[in-house]
XYZ file of C-alpha atoms in Angstrom:
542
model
C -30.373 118.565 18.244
C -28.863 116.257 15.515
C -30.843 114.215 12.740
C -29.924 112.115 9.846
C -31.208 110.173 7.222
C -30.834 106.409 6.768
C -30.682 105.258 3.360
C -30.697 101.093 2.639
C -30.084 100.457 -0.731
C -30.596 97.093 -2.736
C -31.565 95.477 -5.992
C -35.152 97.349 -6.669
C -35.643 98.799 -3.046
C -34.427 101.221 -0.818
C -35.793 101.505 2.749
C -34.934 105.102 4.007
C -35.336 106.248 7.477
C -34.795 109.674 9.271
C -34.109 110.192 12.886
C -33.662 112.727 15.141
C -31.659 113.021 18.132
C -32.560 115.530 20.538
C -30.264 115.007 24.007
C -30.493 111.050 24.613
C -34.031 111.074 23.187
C -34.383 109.453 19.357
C -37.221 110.027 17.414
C -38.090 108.470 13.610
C -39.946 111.726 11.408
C -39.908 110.038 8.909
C -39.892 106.632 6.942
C -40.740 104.075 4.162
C -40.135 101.416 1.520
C -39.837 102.050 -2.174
C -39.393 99.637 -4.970
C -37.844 101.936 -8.392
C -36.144 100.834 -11.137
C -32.335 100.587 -11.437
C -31.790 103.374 -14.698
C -34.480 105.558 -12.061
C -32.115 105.500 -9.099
C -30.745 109.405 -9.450
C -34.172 110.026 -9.144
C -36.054 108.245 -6.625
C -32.860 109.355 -4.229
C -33.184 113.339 -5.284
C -37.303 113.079 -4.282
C -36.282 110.880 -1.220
C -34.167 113.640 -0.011
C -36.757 116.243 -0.907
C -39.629 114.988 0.576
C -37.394 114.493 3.810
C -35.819 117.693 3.766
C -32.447 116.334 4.398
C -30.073 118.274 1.491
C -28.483 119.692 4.235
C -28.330 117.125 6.993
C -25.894 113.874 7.216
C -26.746 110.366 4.907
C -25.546 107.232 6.466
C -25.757 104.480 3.838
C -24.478 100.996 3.269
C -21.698 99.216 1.338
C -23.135 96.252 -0.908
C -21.696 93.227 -2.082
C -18.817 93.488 0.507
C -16.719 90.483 1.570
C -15.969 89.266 5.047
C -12.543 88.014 6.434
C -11.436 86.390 9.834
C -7.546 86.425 10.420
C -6.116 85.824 13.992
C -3.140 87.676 14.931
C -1.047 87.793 18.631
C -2.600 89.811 21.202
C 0.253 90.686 22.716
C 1.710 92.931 19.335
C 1.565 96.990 19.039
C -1.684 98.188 17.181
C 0.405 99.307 14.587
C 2.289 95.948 14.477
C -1.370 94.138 14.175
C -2.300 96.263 11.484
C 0.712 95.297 9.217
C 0.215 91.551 10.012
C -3.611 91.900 8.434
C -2.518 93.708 5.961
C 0.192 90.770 4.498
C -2.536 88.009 5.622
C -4.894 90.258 3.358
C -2.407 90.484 0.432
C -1.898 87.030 0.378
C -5.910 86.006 0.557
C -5.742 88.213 -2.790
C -3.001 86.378 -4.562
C -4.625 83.287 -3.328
C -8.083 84.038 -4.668
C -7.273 86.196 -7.742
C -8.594 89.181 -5.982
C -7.578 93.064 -6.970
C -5.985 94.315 -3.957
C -5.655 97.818 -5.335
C -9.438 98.327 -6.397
C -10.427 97.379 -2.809
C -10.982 100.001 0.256
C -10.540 97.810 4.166
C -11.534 98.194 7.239
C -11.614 96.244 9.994
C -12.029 95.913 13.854
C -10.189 93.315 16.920
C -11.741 91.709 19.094
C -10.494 89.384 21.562
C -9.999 85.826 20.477
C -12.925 83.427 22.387
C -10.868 80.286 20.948
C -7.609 81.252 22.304
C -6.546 83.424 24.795
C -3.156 84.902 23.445
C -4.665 85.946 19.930
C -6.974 88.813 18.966
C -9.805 88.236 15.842
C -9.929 90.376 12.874
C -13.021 90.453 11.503
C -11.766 92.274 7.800
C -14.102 93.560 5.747
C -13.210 94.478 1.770
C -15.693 96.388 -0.393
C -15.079 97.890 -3.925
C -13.899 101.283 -4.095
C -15.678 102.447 -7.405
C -19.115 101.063 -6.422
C -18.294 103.174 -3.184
C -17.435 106.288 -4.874
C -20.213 105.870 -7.431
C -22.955 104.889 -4.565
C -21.953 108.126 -3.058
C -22.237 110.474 -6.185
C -25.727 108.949 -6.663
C -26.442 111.430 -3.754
C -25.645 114.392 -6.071
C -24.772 117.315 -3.401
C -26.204 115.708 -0.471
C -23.786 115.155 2.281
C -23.090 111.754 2.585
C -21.408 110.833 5.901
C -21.253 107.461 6.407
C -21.083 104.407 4.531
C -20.566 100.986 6.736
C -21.507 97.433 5.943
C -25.823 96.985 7.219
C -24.031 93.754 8.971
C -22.339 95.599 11.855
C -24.525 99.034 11.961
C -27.292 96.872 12.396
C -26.734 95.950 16.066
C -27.195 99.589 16.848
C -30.881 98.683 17.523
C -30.130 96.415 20.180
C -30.351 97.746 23.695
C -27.406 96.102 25.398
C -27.847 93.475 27.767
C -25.582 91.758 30.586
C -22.256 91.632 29.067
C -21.911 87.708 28.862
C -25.455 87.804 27.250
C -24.876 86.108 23.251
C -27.528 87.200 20.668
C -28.069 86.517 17.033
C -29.683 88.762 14.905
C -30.487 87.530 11.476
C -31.202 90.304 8.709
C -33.506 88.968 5.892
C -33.464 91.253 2.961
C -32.288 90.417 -0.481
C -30.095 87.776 1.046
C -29.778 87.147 4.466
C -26.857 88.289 7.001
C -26.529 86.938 10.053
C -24.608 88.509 13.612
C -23.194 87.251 16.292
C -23.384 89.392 18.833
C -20.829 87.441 22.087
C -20.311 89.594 25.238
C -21.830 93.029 23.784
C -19.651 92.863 20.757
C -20.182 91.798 17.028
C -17.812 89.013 16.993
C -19.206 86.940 13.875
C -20.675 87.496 10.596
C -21.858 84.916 8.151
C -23.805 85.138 4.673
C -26.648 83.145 3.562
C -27.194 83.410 -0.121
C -31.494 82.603 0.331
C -32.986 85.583 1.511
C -36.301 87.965 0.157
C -34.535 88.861 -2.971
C -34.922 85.370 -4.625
C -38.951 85.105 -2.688
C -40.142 88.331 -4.152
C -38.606 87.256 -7.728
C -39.952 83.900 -7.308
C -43.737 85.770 -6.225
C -43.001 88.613 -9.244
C -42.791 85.782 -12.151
C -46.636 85.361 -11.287
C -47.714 89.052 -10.226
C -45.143 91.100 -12.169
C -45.092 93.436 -9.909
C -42.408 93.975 -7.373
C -44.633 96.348 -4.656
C -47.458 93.582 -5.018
C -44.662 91.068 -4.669
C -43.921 92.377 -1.435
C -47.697 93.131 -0.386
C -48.598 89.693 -1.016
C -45.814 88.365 1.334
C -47.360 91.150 4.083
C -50.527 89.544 3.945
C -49.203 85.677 4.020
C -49.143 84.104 7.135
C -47.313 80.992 8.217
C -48.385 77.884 9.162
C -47.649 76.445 12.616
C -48.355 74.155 14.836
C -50.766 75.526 16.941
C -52.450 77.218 13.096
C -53.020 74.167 11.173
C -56.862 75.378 10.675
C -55.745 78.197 7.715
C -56.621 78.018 4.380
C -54.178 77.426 1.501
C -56.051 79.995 -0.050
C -55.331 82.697 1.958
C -52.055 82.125 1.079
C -51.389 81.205 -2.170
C -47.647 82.094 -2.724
C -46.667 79.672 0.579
C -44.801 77.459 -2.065
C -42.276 80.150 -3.432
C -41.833 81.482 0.556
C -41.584 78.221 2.341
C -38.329 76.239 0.679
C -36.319 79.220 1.064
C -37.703 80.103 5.015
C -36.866 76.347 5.595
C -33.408 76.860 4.059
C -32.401 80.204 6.378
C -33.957 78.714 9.728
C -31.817 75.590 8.679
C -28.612 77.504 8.191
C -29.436 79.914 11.441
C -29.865 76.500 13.821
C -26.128 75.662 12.775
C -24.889 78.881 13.517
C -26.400 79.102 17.382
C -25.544 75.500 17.547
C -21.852 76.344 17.018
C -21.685 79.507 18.633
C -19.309 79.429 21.599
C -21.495 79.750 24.574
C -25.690 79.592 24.814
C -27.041 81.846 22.434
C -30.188 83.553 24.456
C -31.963 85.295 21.763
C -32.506 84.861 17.879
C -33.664 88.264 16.673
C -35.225 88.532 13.414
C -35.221 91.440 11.222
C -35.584 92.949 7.221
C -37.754 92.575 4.972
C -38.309 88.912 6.090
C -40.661 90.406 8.543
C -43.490 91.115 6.517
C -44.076 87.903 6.508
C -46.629 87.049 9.407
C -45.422 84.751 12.229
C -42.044 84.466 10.751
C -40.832 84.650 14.239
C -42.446 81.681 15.524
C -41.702 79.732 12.514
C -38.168 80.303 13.799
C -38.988 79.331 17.391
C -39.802 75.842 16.392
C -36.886 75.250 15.018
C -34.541 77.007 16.665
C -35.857 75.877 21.153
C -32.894 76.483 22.384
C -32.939 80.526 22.182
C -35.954 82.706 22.399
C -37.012 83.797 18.901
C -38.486 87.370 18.012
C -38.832 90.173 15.846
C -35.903 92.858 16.135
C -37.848 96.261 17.394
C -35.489 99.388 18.013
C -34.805 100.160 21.783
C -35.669 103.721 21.527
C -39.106 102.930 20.858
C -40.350 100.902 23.558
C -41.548 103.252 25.413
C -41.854 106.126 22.686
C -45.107 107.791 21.774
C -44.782 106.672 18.028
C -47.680 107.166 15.145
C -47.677 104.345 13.025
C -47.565 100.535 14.284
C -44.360 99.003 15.346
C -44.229 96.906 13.006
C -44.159 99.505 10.015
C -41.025 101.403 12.019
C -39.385 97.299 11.981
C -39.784 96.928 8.329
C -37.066 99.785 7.973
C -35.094 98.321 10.617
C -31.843 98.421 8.189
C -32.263 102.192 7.233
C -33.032 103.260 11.120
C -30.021 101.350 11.894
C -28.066 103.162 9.415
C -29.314 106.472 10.841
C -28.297 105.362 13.805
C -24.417 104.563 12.861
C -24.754 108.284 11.110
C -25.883 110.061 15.089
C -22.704 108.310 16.418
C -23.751 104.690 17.635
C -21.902 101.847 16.583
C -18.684 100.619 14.772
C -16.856 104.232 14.056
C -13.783 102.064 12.565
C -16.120 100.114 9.866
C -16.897 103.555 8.303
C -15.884 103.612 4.152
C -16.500 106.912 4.023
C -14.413 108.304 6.880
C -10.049 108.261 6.856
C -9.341 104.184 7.772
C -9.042 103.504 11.484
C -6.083 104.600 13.481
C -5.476 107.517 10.975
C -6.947 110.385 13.075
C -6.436 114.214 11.477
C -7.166 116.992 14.476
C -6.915 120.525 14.059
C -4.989 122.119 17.032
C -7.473 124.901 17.606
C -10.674 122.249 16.815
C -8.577 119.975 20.091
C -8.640 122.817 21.963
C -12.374 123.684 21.673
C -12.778 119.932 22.939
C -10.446 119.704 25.679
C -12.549 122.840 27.072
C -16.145 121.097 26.115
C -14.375 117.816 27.713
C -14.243 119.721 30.672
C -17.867 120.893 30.591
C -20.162 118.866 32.080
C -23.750 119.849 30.799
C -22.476 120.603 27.203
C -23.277 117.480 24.990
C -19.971 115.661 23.112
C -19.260 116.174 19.783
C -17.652 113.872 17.508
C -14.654 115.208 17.716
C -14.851 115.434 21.744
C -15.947 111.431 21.465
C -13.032 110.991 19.313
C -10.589 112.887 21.626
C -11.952 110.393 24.597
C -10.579 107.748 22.890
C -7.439 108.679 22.155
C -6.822 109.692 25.944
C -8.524 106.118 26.984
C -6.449 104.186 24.604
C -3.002 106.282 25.341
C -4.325 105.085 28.923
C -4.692 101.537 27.747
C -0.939 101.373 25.972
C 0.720 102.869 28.825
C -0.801 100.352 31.444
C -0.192 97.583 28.830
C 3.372 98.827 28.233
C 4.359 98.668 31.522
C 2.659 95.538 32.329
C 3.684 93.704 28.735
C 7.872 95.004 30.133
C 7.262 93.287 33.046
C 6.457 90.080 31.543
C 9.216 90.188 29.463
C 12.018 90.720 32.065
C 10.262 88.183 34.066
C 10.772 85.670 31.301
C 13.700 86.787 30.491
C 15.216 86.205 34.102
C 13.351 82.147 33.679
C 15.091 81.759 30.444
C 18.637 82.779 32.117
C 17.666 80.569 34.804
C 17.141 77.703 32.531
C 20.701 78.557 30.853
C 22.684 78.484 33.342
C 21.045 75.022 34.924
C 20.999 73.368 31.224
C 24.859 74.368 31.376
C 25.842 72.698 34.858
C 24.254 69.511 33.607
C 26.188 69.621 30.581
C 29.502 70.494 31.733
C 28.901 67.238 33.896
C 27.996 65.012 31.323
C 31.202 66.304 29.541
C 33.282 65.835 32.781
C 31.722 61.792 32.906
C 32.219 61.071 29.475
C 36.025 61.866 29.818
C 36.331 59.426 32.961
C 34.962 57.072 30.163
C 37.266 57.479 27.699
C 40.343 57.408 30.372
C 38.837 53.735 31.399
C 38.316 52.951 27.888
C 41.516 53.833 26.812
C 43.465 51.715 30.093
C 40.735 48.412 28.956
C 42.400 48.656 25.159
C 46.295 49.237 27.011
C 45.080 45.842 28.686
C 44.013 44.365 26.151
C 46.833 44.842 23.582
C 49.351 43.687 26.826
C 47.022 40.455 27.016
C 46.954 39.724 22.972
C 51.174 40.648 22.876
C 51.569 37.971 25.472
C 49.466 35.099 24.050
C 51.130 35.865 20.811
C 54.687 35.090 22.638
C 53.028 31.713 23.978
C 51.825 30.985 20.446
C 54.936 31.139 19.083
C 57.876 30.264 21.696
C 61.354 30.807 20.996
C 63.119 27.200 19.530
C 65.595 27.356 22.793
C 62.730 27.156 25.078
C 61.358 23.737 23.887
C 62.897 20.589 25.484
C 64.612 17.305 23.828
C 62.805 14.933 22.425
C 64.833 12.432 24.710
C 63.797 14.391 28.177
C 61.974 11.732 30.619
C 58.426 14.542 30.685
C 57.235 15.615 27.173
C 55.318 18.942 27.693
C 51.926 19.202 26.054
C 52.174 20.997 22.737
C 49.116 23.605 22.265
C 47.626 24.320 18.908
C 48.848 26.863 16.648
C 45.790 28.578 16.466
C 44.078 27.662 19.503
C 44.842 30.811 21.233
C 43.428 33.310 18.519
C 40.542 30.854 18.457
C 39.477 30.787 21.732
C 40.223 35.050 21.343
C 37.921 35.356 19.074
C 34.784 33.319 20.301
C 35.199 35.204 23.764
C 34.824 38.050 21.657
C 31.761 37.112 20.173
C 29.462 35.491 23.783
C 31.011 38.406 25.654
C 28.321 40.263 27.280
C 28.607 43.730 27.358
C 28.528 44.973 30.591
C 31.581 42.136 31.537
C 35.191 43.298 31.237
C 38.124 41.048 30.947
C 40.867 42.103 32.633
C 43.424 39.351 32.582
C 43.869 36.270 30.125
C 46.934 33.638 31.089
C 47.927 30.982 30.196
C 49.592 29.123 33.223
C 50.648 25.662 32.450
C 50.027 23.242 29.226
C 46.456 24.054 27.840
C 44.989 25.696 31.519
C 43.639 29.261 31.058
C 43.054 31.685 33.807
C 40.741 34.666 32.762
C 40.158 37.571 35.472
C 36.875 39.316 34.634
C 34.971 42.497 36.154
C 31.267 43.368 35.865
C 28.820 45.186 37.751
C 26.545 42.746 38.620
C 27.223 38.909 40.141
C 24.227 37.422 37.218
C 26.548 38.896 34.107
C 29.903 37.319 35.103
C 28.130 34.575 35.644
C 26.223 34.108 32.242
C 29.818 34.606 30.826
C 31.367 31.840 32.876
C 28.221 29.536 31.753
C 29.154 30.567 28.630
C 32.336 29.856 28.145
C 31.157 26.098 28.711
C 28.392 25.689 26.869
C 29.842 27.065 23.888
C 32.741 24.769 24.323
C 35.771 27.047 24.117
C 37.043 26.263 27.315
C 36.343 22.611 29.356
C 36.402 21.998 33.264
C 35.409 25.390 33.766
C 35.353 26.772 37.577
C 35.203 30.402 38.762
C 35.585 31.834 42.240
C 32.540 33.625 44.349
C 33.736 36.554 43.235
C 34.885 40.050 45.343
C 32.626 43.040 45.345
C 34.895 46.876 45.245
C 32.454 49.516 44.971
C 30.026 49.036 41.943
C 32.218 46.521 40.600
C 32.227 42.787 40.760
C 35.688 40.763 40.024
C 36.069 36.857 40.192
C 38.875 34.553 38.321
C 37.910 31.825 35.342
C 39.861 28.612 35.029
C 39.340 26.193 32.345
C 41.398 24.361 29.902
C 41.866 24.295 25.871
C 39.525 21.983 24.401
């Protein structure tokens, strides 16, 4: 038999709650609301713990004002490796925002990523180490076990459903947190800043009274649909409830409207549920998910002594109990070392390897805690071995890759050099074909002929040559070679020309005549060798 008390601490109230686990059957002795004043608190928790003899027996309370952070990191990294990545994201969130890294105590759990499949989530969450350490000296002597955010521990009331089955559960109590429950895990955790604390203060300006704050919201009712026949009078403090209920349901509907996959069911829960029909004032907002009050799964079918709903207004300090008796998030514990730094005593391991081994004895924390280390030494072997095999496998594609990208390079080295060797023999031409047309510009004085011969030769231009160079240089397509330039007799050129296609020799013979820099221009059909096409030019000088 194990018990432990649940202590939920805000602004003004605390909502304790002790339970008592006996085998697989839970029980709640004892339980209760109390509104005290702030410079009272070393009080009211000394006569809490008192009247529920628990000096000697664990406390599970919460963390307040604590801050939630989502970093993605790669799935595939060691634990240890994952740990140092949130750690630098977490540093750098701090330089970003101003924060004080060093008067902040982490913790936070992975889950894997629904947005992509490669990447885990981090869902980080920060609280401040001296409100810690002072919430816990409050207690005075009592034993103070746990101390985890209400956000996470709160889910411990669920029973759990089919494992694709998505739930919301939406915790109205000085302001409201909302879960996201996806696939049997909390996967998302968002803050509303409306929630009871800023109805009761609105409700206290007129009653100054927080207890009669609160009683009055017990005995309001809300309107629906199907309700339109009640009297404003019967609830007169509708107008300080209503704007803020309209805000929440508003800020809920986005939430299971983004939520990746159907969201089945909206559970309500907190102080928010004093307030009558609060559920079905959800329900007609929210129609896509099934709205109702949040009741804890170990008392459907318990013989309990008070109404359910009295046991649902402490849902937060039950739930806390709860995360004290061994259910829920271990790792999101303040109190405890941070997770991943486990501390076992060699004889306290062997007393647990032998309990392991008994069957009718029930675990410990330490034999739960020794469970996990053997299923996640499990885990990282089978991962190991399967993560290795990836890696050479992708490691043998990459070579692959290599050794093809190669081939296609040494070829395209091979085919640019064939390139150059036919550029280089064009420009050999071409300097043989400018030499000789330099010899005809100028001829030696002993080749001309008397003026008295019978035939006077034609006499060509000076420059008519390096003109007509120099325009062919300029219409010459470039896919078309010239190969050969003479000059046969008087002003007649012959040009011998190579392309690979008939259409391109022929644009340059057309233009060679329409540009006018040679006349009578004729050219052969032209003889096909391979890829190439050659066919002679003959024209004269203008």
């Amino acid at each position: 038999m194990s018990k432990c008390l649940g202590v939920y601490i805000e602004d003004d109230i605390i909502k304790y709650a002790k339970v008592d686990k006996n085998k697989d059957i839970l029980k709640v002795e004892s339980s209760s609301v109390v509104f005290y004043e702030k410079e009272n608190i070393l009080q009211t928790l000394d006569k809490i713990i008192r009247e529920t003899y628990s000096a000697r027996d664990p406390i599970s309370i919460n963390i307040s004002n604590e801050l939630y952070n989502y970093f993605d990191v790669f799935a595939a990294l060691k634990p240890s490796d994952k740990k140092k990545s949130v750690s630098l994201d977490f540093e750098l969130l701090c330089s970003e925002k101003g924060y004080n890294k060093d008067s902040l105590d982490t913790r936070c759990v992975f889950r894997d990523s629904r947005e992509s499949s490669d990447k885990s989530k981090v869902i980080h969450v920060a609280a401040n180490k001296e409100n810690i350490h002072k919430r816990v000296l409050d207690f005075g002597s009592a034993k103070v076990t746990s101390v985890t955010p209400i956000t996470t521990s709160i889910f411990n009331l669920l029973e759990l459903g089919p494992k694709d089955e998505n739930v919301i559960i939406v915790n109205i109590e000085k302001d409201t947190k909302v879960t996201t429950v996806l696939g049997g895990e909390v996967y998302n955790i968002d803050i509303i800043p409306e929630g009871m604390g800023e109805i009761l203060n609105s409700i206290n300006n007129v009653e100054n009274s927080m207890k009669k704050s609160y009683e009055c919201c017990k005995n309001t009712t809300i309107y629906t649909q199907d309700m339109q026949e009640l009297q404003t009078g019967e609830n007169e403090h509708l107008e300080e409830i209503m704007p803020i209920l309209y805000k929440i349901v508003n800020e809920v509907k986005k939430i299971v409207e983004t939520t990746v996959g159907q969201v089945s069911k909206v559970y309500i829960t907190g102080l928010g549920t004093a307030i009558n029909n609060i559920d079905l004032y959800f329900q007609e907002y929210i129609t896509s998910s099934k709205c109702e009050l949040l009741k804890p799964f170990f008392l459907e079918n318990a013989s309990i002594k008070m109404p359910i709903k009295d046991y649902m207004e402490v849902n937060s300090a039950i739930a806390l109990a709860l995360q004290g008796l061994g259910y829920g998030e271990a790792d999101l514990n303040f109190k405890g070392k941070k997770s991943g730094s486990i501390s076992l005593d060699g004889k306290n391991i062997q007393n647990s390897l032998k309990s392991l081994l008994d069957l009718r004895k029930e675990l410990t924390a330490l034999d739960k805690t020794l469970l996990r280390v053997l299923v996640l030494f499990l885990v990282l072997v089978i991962g190991y071995a399967g993560f290795s095999t990836s890696i050479v496998t992708q490691i043998d594609e990459k070579q692959t890759e290599i050794s093809s990208a190669t081939q296609t390079v040494t070829s395209q080295i091979a085919m640019i050099r064939e390139q150059n060797v036919k550029i280089t023999t064009g420009q050999r031409n071409y300097d043989e074909i400018v030499t000789a047309l330099t010899r005809i510009e100028e001829p030696d004085n002993n080749d001309l002929t008397d003026t008295a011969n019978t035939e006077q030769k034609i006499i060509i231009e000076k420059n008519a040559i390096p003109n007509m160079l120099s325009q062919i240089i300029q219409v010459i397509p470039k896919q078309v070679k010239v190969t050969s330039i003479k000059n046969t007799t008087d002003k007649h050129i012959v040009i011998e020309a190579q392309a690979g296609k008939y259409d391109q020799l022929g644009y340059f013979r057309a233009v060679l005549s329409t540009e006018g820099i040679l006349t009578n221009v004729k050219s052969t059909s032209g003889l096909r060798s391979g890829d190439t096409v050659t066919i002679t030019i003959e024209g004269d000088l203008p």
